[in-house]
Coordinates of C-alpha atoms in Angstrom, one line a residue:
X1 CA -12.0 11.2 15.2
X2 CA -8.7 13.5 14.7
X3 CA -5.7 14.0 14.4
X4 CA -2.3 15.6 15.6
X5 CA -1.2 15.7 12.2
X6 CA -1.0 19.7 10.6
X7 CA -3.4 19.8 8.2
X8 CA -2.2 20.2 4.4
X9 CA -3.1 23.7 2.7
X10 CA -6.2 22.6 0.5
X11 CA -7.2 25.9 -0.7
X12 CA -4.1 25.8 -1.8
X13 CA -3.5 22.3 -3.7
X14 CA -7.0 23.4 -5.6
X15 CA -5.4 27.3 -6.2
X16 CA -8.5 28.7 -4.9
X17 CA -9.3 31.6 -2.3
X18 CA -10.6 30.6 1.0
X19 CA -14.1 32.4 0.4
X20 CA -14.5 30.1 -3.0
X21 CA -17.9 28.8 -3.1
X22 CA -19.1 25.5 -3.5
X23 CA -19.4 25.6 -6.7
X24 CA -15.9 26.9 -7.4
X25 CA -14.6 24.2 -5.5
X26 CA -16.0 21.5 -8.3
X27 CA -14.7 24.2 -11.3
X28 CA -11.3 23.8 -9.5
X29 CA -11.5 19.9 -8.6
X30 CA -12.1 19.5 -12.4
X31 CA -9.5 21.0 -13.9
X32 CA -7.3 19.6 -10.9
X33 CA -8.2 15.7 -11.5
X34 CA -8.3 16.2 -15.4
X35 CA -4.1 17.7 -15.1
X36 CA -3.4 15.1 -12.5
X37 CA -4.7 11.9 -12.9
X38 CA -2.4 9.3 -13.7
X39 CA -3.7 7.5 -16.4
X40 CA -2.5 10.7 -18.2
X41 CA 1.2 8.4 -18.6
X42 CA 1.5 4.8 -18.9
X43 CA 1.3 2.5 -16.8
X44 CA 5.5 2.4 -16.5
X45 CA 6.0 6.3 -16.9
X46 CA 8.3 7.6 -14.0
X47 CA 5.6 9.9 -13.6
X48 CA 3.4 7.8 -12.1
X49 CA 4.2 7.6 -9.0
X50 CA 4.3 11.6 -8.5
X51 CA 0.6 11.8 -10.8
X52 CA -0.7 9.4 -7.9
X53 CA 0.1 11.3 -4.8
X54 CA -0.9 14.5 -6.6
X55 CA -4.2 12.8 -7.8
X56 CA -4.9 12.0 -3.7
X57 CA -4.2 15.1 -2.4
X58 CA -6.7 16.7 -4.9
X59 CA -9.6 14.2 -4.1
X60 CA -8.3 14.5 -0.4
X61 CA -9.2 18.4 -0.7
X62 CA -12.6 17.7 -2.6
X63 CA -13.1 15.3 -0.3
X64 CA -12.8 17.7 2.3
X65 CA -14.0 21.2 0.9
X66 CA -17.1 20.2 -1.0
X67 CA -19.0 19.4 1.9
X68 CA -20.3 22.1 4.4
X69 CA -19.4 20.3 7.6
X70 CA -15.8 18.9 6.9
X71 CA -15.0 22.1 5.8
X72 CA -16.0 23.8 9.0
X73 CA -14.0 21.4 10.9
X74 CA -11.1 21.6 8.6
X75 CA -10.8 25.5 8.5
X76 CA -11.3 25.1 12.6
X77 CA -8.5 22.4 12.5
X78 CA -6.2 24.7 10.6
X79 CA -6.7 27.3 13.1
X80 CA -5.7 25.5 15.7
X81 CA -2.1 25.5 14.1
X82 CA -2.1 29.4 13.5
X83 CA -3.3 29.7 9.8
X84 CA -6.1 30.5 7.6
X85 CA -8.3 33.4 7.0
X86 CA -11.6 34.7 8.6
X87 CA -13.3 31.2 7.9
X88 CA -10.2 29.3 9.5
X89 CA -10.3 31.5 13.0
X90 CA -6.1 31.8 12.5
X91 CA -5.1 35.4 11.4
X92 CA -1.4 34.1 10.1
X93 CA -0.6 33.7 6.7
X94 CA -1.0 30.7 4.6
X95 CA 2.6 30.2 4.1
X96 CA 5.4 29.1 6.2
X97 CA 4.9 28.0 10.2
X98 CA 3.8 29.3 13.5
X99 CA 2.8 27.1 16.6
X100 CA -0.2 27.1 18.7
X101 CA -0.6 24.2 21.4
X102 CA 3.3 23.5 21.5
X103 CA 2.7 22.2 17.4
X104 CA 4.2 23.4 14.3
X105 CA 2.4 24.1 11.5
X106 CA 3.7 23.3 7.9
X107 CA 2.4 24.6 4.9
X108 CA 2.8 21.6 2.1
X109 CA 3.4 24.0 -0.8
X110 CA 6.1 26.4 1.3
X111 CA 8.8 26.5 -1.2
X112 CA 7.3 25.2 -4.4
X113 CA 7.0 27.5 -7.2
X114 CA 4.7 25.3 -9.0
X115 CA 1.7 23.8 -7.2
X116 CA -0.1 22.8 -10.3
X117 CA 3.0 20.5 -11.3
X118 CA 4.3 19.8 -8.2
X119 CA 4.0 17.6 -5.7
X120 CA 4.4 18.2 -1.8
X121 CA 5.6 16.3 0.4
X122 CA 3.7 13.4 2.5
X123 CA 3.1 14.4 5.8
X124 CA 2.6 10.9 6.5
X125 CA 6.3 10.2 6.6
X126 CA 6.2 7.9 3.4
X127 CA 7.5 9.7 0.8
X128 CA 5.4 10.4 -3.0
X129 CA 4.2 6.7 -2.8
X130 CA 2.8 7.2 0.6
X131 CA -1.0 5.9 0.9
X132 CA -1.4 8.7 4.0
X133 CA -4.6 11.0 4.0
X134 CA -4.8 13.9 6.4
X135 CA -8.2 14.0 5.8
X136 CA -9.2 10.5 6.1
X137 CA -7.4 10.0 9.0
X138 CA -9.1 12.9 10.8
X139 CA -12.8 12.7 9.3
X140 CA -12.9 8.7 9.3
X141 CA -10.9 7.8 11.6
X142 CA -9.4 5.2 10.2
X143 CA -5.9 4.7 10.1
X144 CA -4.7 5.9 6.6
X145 CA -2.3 2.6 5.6
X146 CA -5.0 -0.1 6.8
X147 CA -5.9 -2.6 3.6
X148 CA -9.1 -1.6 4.9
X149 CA -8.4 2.4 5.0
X150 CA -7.2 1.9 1.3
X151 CA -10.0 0.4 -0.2
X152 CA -12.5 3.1 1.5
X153 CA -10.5 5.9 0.3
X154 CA -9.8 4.0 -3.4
X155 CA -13.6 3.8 -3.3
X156 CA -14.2 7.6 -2.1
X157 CA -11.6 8.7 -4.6
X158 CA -13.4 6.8 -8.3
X159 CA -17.0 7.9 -7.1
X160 CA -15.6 11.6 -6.9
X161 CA -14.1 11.8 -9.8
X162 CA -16.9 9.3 -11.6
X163 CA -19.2 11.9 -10.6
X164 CA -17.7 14.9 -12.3
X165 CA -16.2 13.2 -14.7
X166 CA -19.5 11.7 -16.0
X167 CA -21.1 15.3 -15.8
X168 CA -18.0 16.7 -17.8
X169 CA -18.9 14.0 -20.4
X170 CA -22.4 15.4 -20.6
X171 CA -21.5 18.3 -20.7
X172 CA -19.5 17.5 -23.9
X173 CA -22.5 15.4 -25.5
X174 CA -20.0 12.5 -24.9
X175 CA -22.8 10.9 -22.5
X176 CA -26.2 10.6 -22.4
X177 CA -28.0 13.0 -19.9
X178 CA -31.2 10.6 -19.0
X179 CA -29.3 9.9 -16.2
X180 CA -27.9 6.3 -17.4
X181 CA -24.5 8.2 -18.4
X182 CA -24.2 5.6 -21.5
X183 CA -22.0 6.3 -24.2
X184 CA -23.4 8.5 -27.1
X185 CA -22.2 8.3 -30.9
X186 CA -19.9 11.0 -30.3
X187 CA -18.0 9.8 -27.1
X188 CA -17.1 6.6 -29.9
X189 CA -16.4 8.8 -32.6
X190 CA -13.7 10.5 -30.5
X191 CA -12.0 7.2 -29.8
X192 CA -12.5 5.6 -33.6
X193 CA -10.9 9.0 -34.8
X194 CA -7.5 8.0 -32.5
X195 CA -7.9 4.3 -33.3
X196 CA -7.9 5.5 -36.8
X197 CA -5.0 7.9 -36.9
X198 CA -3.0 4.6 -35.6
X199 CA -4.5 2.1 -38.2
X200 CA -4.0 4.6 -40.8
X201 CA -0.4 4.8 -39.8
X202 CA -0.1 0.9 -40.3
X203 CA 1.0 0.2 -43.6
X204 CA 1.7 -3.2 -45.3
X205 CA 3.1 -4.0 -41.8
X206 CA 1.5 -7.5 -40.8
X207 CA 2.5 -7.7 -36.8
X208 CA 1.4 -3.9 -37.0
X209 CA -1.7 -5.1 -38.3
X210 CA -2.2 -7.4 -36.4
X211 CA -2.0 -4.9 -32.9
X212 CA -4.4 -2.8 -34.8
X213 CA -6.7 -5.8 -35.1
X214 CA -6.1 -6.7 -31.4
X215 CA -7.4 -3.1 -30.0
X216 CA -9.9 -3.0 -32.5
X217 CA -11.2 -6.0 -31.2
X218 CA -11.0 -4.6 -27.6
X219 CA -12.7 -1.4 -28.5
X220 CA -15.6 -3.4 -30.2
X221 CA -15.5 -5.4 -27.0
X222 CA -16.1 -2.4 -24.5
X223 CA -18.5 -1.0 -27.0
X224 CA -20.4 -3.9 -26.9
X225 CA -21.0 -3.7 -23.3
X226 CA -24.5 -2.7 -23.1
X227 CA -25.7 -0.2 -20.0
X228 CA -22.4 0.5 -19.1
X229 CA -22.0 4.3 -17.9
X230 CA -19.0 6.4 -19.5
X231 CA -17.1 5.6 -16.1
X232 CA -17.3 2.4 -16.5
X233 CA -16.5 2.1 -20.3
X234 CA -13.5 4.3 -19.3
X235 CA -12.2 2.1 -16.8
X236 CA -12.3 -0.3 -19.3
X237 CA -10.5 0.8 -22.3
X238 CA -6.8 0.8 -22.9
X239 CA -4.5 2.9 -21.3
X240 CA -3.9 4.8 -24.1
X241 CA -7.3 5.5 -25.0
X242 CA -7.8 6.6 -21.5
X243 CA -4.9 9.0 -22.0
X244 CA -6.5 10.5 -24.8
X245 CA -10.1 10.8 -23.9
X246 CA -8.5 12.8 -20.8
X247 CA -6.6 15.2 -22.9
X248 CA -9.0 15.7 -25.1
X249 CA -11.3 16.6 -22.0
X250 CA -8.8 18.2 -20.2
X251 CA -8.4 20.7 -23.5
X252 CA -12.0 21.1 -23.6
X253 CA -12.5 22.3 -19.6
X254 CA -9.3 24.3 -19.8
X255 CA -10.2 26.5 -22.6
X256 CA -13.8 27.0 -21.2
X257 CA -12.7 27.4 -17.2
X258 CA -13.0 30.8 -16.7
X259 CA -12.5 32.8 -13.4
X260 CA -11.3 29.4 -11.2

C-alpha cells in the first residue's frame, strides 16, 4: 500500500475545515455529488467529461474522509509533503507547495477561484478524462487504470452515493423508510408531474405523440418493477428524468444545508 503521489487537498474539494466531523463530511459529500454528478447533462453535453472527474474526486474524498482510519493515514500522508493542520502533523498552509523528503507538494485547487465549479487537474497525468485515484491507489493498492481498478472503484463510487442518496430520498418521503428504499407515491408523482409538463406541451403533433407514448411506456415499465429500491429505479429511468429528480433534490438539500 502507498504511494509517491502528493495527495489531493480533500478538505478542500468538499469546502470543509479540517476539524469537520463525521457527520459534516456526509452534509458536504451530499450537496457535492448532488452539484456534480453527471447525469445532471446529457449524455453528449461537453460537460460531461469535466462532471465525471469532478464526480471522482468527490467520492475519492468521501471515500477517504468518512472513515476513521483512512483519514488518519491520509492527514499523516499529507504531512509528509509539508501541509495540513494539527490533525495532518504539517504546520504549512493548505495552499501552494513546500517539500519534505526531496518531494513537492501540489495543492489541486492552487489557482482556482471556483472549487465548487471547477475542476483540478489529474495528478495522474491523464488529463479531465483520467480514471486515476490518489486514494485508491494508496488505500487499495491497486493500480488506478487496471480494468480491474475501474470496476472496484465504479462499484465503491454507486454504493456511496446509493447510500446517501437513498437516505436523501427518505428524507424527502420519496422512499420508503422500512428499509426496502422502494418508491413511494410521491417519488412517482414528482416524475408524472415532469412527464406531464412534456405531454401537455404536445399538441396535435403525432411523432410528438408518439415520443410521449414511448417514455410513458418506459416509465410505466420501471414503475412496474416491483422491489426495486429508489437506486435502482433511478439507474433505470431516462436521462432526463434522472436530471430532473437530481435537481429537484439538489434544490431541496441546498435550501435546507445549513452551516456545511
Amino acid at each position: 500500500m502507498g504511494s509517491n503521489k502528493a495527495p489531493p487537498n480533500y478538505y478542500k474539494i468538499l469546502e470543509i475545515p479540517e476539524t469537520a466531523t463525521t457527520q459534516h463530511i456526509r452534509d458536504a459529500y451530499k450537496k457535492a455529488a448532488l452539484r456534480s454528478h453527471p447525469d445532471r447533462v446529457p449524455a453528449d453535453s461537453p460537460e460531461r467529461a469535466a462532471r465525471t472527474r469532478k464526480f471522482q474526486l468527490v467520492n475519492d474524498a468521501y471515500y477517504t474522509l468518512s472513515d476513521a482510519s483512512r483519514r488518519r493515514q491520509y492527514d499523516a500522508q499529507r504531512g509528509l509533503f509539508g501541509v495540513g493542520g494539527s490533525s495532518a502533523g504539517g504546520r504549512s498552509s493548505a495552499g501552494g507547495s513546500s517539500e519534505a523528503g526531496g518531494t513537492s507538494y501540489t495543492d489541486p485547487f492552487e489557482g482556482v477561484d471556483d472549487p465548487e465549479e471547477s475542476v483540478p487537474p489529474d495528478q495522474g497525468g491523464g488529463g479531465t478524462q483520467s480514471t486515476y485515484s490518489w486514494a485508491w491507489n494508496f488505500f487499495t493498492g491497486q493500480g488506478g487504470n487496471t480494468p480491474g481498478a475501474q470496476q472496484s472503484r465504479q462499484r465503491a463510487e454507486d454504493a456511496q452515493f446509493e447510500d446517501v442518496f437513498e437516505e436523501m430520498l427518505r428524507e424527502e418521503g420519496m422512499a420508503e423508510p422500512d428499509g426496502t428504499n422502494r418508491p413511494t407515491p410521491r417519488f412517482w408523482s414528482i416524475l408524472g408531474a415532469a412527464s406531464g409538463s412534456v405531454l401537455g406541451f404536445i399538441v396535435a403533433n403525432v411523432p410528438g405523440a408518439m415520443a410521449g407514448a414511448v417514455a410513458g411506456n418506459r416509465l410505466g415499465a420501471v414503475r412496474d418493477a416491483r422491489g426495486k429500491s429508489v437506486y435502482a429505479v433511478f439507474q433505470d429511468l431516462p436521462q432526463d428524468d434522472r436530471a430532473r429528480l437530481l435537481a429537484r433534490l439538489a434544490t431541496r438539500v441546498f435550501s435546507q444545508a445549513v452551516g456545511v
